[in-house]
Amino acid sequence: MILAFDIGGSRIKAAVWDGTLQPVGEVATPLGDTAAFTAAVAGFVTGREAGIAISIAGVVDPVSGLGKVANIPAIDGLRLGPEVQAATGLPVRVLNDADCFALAEALQGAGRGHHSVLGVILGSGVGGGLVIGGQVVTGAGGYAGEWGHGPVIRGEFAFQCGCGQVGCVDTVGSARGLERLHRKRTAELLGSEAIIAGWMAGEAEAGETMALWRELVAGPLAMVVNVVGADLVPVGGGLSRAPGLVGYLDEAVRVRLLRRTKGPLLVPAECGADAGLLGAAMAGVAAWG
Ligand SMILES: [Zn+2]
């Protein structure tokens, strides 16, 4: 049995995997106190687990094990694996949440049966993870699959990004990015859901913003697909839930690829809100069977 956690800035969600995923509860994330954090995780241990697998909203260096978790000071800059192992006596794996999303989709979701799966997240940020042959590719420093950052956009729609660079896909492709594009074009403050609803209703201004969004996102994503050779790209995150949006982006990505594809390449993710828990559990199964 694997004990899996999905740890975000507000909640710690726990589940056990024993052939199926069964949620076992959640608690508020202790943000400032490392001992309280590890105690919260250890509180779910029953003694029947083979190991603990953790999905965190941060990046873990695969060599040093050091985590960067900006919104949870209690574990930022620590080796979370050894901390939890010391508190529980169990072996621990810690993975980035986008990598867990990609692994869940590759093994249990939309990417089942595909060799090279690039999981893409379009939500409060733009991110992703790469799974090849059923294995997460973490890459140097743990950053593989993170296609949201890098100065690729020039001109009037190049915005300052929180990562320190200018013109990242994250600044235009995320929900806030969509709002930023609309405001730059029209001087109108409109939420991403209203923009998408307007586009679906055939409104011209919202449609132009969505076309611009697609143009700016599709080029970089097509290049990433060329580089990693993805068979299939499950798309998750808040924007992906808008009916028709993934298909709309898919059309623009596919015409920019070197490979000609008959069917869709970008498809809606299938694992939903449990993707973090499920992906962590899959990593645990790979480690401890
Ligand atoms: Zn950036």
Short mmCIF file of C-alpha atoms and ligand atoms in Angstrom, two decimals, residues 148-150 161 163 165 168, ligand 1:
data_model
loop_
_atom_site.label_atom_id
_atom_site.label_comp_id
_atom_site.label_asym_id
_atom_site.label_seq_id
_atom_site.Cartn_x
_atom_site.Cartn_y
_atom_site.Cartn_z
CA GLY A 148 6.07 28.34 -19.23
CA HIS A 149 9.29 30.28 -18.65
CA GLY A 150 11.84 31.70 -21.03
CA CYS A 161 7.26 37.67 -15.46
CA CYS A 163 10.56 34.56 -12.64
CA GLN A 165 12.43 37.42 -17.29
CA CYS A 168 7.42 34.19 -20.77
ZN ZN B 1 8.85 33.50 -16.39
#
